[in-house]
mmCIF file of C-alpha atoms in Angstrom:
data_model
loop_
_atom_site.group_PDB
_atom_site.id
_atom_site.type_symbol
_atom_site.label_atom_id
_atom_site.label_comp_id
_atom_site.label_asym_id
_atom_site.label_seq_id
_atom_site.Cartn_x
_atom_site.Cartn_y
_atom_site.Cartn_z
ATOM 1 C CA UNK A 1 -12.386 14.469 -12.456
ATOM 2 C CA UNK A 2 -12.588 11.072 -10.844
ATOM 3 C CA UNK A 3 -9.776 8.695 -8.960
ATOM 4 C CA UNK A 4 -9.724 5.185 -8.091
ATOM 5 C CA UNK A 5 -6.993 3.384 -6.880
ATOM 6 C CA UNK A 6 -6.332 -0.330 -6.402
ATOM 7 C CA UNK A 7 -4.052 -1.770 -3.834
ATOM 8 C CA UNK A 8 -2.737 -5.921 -3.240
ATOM 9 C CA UNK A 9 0.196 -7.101 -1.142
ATOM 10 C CA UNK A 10 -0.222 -10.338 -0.756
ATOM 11 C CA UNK A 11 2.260 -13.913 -0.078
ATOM 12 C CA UNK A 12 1.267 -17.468 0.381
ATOM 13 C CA UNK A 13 3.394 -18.047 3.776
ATOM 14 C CA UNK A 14 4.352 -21.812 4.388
ATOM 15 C CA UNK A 15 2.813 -23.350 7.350
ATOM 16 C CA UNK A 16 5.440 -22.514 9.817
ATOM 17 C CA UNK A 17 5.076 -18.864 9.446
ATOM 18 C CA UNK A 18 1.653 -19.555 10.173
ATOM 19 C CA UNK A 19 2.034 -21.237 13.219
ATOM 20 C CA UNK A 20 5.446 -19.847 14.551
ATOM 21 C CA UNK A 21 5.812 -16.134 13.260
ATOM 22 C CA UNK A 22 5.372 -13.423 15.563
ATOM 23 C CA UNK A 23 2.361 -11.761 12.942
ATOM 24 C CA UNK A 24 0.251 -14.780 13.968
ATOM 25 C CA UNK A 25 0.939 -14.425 17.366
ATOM 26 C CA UNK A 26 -1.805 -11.741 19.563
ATOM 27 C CA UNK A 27 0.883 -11.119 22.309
ATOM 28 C CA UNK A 28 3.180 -10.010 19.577
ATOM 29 C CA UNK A 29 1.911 -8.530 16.937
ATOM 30 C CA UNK A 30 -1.779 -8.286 17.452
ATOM 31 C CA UNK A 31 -2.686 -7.039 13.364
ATOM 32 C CA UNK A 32 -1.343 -9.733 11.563
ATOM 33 C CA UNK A 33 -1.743 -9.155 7.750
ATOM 34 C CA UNK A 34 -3.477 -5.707 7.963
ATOM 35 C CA UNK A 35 -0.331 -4.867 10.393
ATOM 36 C CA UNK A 36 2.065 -6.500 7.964
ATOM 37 C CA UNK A 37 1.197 -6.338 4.344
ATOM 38 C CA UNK A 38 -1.434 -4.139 4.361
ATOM 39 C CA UNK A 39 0.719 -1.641 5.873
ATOM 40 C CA UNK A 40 2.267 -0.563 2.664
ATOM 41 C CA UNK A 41 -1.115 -1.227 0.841
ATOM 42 C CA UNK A 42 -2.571 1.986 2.643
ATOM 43 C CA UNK A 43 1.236 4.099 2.450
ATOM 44 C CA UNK A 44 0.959 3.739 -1.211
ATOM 45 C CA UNK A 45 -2.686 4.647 -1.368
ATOM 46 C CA UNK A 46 -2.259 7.516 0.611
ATOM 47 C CA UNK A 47 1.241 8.334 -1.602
ATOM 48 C CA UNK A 48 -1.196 8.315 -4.304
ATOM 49 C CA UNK A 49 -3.291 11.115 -2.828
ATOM 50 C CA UNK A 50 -0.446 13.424 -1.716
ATOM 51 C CA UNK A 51 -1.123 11.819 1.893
ATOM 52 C CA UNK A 52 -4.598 13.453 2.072
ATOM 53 C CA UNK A 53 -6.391 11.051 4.978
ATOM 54 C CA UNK A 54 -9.953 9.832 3.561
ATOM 55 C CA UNK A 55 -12.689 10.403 5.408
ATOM 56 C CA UNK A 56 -14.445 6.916 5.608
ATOM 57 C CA UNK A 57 -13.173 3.647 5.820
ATOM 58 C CA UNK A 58 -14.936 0.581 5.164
ATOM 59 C CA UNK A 59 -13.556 -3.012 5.925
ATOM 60 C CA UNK A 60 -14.177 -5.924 3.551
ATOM 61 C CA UNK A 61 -16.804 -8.333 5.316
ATOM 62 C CA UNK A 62 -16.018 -11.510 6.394
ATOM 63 C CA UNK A 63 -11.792 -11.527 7.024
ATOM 64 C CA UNK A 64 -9.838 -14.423 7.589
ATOM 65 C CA UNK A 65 -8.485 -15.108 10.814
ATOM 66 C CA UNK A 66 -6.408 -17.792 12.576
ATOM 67 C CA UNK A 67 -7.734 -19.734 15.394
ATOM 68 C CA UNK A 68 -6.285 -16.949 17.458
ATOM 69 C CA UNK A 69 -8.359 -14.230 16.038
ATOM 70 C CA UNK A 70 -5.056 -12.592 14.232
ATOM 71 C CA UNK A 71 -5.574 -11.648 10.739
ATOM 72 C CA UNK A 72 -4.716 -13.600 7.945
ATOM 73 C CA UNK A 73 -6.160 -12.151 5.104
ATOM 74 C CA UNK A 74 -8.635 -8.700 4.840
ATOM 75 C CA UNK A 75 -9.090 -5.495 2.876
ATOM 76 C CA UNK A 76 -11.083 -2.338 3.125
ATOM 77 C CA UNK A 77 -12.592 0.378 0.828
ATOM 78 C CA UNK A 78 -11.536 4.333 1.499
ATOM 79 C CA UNK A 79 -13.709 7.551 0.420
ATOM 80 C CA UNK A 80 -12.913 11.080 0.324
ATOM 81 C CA UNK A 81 -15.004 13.894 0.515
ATOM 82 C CA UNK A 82 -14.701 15.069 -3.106
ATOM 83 C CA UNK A 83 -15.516 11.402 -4.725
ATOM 84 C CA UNK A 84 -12.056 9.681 -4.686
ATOM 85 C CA UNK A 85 -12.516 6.069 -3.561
ATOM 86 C CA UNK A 86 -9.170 3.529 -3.101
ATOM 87 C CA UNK A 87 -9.899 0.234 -2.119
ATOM 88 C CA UNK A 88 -6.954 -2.880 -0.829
ATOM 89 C CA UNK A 89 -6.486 -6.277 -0.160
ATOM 90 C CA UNK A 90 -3.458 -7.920 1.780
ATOM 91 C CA UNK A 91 -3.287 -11.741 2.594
ATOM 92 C CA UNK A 92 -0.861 -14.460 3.989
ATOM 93 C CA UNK A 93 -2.236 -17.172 2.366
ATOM 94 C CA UNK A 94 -2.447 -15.972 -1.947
ATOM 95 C CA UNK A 95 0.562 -15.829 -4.561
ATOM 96 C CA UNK A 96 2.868 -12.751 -4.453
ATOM 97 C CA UNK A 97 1.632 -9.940 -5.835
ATOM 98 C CA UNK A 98 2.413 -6.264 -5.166
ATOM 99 C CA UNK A 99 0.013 -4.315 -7.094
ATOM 100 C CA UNK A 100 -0.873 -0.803 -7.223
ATOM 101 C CA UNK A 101 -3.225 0.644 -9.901
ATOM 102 C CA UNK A 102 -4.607 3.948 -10.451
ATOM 103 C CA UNK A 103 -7.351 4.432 -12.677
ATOM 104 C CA UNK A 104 -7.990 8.858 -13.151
ATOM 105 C CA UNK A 105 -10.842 10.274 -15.866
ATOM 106 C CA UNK A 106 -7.919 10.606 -18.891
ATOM 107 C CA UNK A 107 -5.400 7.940 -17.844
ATOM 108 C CA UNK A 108 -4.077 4.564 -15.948
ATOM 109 C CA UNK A 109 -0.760 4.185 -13.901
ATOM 110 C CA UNK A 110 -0.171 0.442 -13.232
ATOM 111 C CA UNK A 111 3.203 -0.497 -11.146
ATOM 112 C CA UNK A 112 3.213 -4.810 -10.463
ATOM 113 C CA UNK A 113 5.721 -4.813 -7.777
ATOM 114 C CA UNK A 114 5.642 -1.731 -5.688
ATOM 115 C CA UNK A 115 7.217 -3.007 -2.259
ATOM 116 C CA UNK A 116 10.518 -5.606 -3.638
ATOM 117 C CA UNK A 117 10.794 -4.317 -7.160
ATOM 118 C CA UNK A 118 11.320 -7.320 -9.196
ATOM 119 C CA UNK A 119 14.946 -6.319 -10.097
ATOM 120 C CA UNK A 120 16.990 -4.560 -7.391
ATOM 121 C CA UNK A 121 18.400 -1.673 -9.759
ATOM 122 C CA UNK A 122 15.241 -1.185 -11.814
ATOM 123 C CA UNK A 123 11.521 -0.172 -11.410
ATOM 124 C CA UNK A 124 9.141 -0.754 -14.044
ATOM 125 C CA UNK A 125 5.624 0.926 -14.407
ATOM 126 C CA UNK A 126 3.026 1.254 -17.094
ATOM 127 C CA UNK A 127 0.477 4.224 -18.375
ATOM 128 C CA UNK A 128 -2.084 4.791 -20.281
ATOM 129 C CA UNK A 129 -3.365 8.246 -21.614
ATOM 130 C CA UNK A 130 -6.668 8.510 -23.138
ATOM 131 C CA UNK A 131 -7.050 5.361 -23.748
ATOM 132 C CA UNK A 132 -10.144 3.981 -26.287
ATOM 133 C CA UNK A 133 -10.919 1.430 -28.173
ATOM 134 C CA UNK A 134 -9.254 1.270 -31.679
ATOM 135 C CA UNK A 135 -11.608 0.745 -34.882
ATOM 136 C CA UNK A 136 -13.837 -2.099 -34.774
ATOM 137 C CA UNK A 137 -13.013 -2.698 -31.275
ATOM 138 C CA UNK A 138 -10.259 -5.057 -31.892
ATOM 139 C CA UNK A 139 -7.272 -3.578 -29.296
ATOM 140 C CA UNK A 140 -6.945 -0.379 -27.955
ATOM 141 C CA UNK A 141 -5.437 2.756 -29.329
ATOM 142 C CA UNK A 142 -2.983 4.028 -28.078
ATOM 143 C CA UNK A 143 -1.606 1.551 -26.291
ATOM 144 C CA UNK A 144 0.337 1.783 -22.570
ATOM 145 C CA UNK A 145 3.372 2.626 -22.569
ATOM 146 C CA UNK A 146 6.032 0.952 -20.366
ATOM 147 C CA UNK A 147 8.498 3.113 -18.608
ATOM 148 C CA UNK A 148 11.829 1.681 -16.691
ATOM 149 C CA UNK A 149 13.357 3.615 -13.321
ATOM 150 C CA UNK A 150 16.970 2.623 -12.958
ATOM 151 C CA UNK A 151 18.821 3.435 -10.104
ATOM 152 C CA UNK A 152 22.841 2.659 -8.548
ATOM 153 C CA UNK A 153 22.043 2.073 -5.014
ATOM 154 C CA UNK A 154 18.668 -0.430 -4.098
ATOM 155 C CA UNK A 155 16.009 0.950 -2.358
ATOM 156 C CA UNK A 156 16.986 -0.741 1.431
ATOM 157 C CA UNK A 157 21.073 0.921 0.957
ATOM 158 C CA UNK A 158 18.960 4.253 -0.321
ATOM 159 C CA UNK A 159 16.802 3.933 2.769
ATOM 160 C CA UNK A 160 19.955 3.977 5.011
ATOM 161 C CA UNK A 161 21.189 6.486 2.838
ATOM 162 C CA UNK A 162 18.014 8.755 3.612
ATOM 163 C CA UNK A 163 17.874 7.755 7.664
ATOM 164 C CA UNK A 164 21.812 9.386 7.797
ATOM 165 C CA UNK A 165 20.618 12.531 6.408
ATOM 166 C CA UNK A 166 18.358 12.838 8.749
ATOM 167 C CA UNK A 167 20.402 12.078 11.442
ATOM 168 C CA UNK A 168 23.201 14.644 9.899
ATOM 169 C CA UNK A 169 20.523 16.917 10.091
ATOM 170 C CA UNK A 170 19.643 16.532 13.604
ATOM 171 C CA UNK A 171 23.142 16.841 14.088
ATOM 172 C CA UNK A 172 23.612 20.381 11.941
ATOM 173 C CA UNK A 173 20.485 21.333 13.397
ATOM 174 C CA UNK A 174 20.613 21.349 16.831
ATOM 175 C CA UNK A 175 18.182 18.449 17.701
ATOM 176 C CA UNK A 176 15.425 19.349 15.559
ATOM 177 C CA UNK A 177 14.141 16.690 13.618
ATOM 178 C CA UNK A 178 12.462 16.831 10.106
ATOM 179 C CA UNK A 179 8.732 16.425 10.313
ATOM 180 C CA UNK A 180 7.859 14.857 7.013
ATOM 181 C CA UNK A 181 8.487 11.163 7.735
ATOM 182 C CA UNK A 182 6.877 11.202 10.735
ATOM 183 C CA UNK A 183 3.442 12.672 9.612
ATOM 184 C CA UNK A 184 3.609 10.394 7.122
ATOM 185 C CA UNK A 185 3.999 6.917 9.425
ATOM 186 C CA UNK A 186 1.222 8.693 11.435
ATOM 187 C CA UNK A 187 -1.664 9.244 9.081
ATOM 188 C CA UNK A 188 -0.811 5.435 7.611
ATOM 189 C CA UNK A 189 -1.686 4.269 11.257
ATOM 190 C CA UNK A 190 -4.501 6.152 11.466
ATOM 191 C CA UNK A 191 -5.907 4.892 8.636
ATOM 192 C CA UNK A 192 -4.623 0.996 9.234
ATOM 193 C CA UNK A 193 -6.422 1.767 12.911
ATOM 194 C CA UNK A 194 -9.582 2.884 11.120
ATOM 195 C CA UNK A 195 -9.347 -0.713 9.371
ATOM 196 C CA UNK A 196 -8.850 -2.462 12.504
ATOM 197 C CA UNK A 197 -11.694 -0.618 14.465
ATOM 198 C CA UNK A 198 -13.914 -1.200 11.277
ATOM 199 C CA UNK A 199 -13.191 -5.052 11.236
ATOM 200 C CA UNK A 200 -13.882 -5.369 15.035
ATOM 201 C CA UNK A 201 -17.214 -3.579 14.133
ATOM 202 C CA UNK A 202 -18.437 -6.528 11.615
ATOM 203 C CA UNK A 203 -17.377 -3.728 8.474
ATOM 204 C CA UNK A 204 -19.005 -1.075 9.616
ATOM 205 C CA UNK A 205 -18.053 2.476 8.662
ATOM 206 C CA UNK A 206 -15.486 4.306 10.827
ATOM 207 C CA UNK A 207 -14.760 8.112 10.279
ATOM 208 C CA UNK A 208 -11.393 9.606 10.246
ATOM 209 C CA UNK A 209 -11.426 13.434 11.541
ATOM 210 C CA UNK A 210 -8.573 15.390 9.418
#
């Protein structure tokens, strides 16, 4: 069984965000794109892979940067020990897009706007099963199917919703807190560190211990 996985968060900013916005800035935020964007490029990778960390990472050669040395535009390949590869690219300076694909030996799972759904009470994703190429090789049989998530509440009010059960929890609790979001936030800035350290090495391979 094989996985690969395909990641892109990317928005042309106007030229004041690129001069003016604190992502540009190294005294503010010192990872620009990779720090911004690229951020949920890696969560949904690793969401992907039941938040297994990979064990190499490999940046894309030859990022762009601003005259300040921030990041405006970069990507990096990530391998697991048992042959599952993911790879992402995040940019300030290329059209909107927010795709994730995942490509598995018997089927596809394609979602085209995984970080601001298109519609704020609906979620739209494709798959296909099996896939092959229908007689003559004129389409493909069967064909994707679409599938629609709907929900009553958008994802930031749902967010809010989730960060008050936590807190209720705390509360019910007795101060302890639940562990799952913050493993989570940890091993996606372990891996967008990897990136970093990889970049500042001219692409060369960094290793992630598990």
């Amino acid at each position: 069984l094989s996985l690969q996985i395909n990641s892109v968060f990317c928005f042309r900013a106007n030229e004041d965000f690129l001069q003016n916005d604190i992502r540009v800035k190294p005294d503010l935020d010192a990872l620009g794109a990779l720090g911004d964007v690229g951020w949920y490029c890696i969560r949904a990778i690793l969401w992907a892979v039941d938040y297994e960390l990979p064990k190499t990472v490999i940046a894309l050669r030859d990022p762009i940067k601003n005259r300040s040395g921030e990041l405006l535009a970069c990507g990096a390949t990530l391998y697991w020990a048992d042959g599952k590869t993911a790879t992402f690219s995040c940019s300030f300076l290329t059209n909107l897009t927010m795709d994730i694909t995942l490509v598995g030996t018997n089927g596809t799972l394609h979602v085209t706007d995984f970080v601001i759904p298109y519609e704020e009470k609906s979620a739209e994703f494709s798959v296909a099963s099996k896939s092959n190429f229908a007689q003559l090789h004129i389409g493909w049989d069967p064909l994707p199917s679409k599938h629609v998530v709907t929900t009553d509440l958008p994802q930031e009010a749902l967010m809010v919703q989730e960060f008050a059960r936590l807190v209720q929890n705390i509360r019910d609790a007795g101060g302890k807190p639940e562990g799952k979001w913050p493993a989570i936030t940890r091993k996606t800035q372990v891996v967008l560190d990897a990136v970093k350290t990889s970049i500042d090495k001219g692409s060369e391979p960094v290793e992630i211990a598990n």
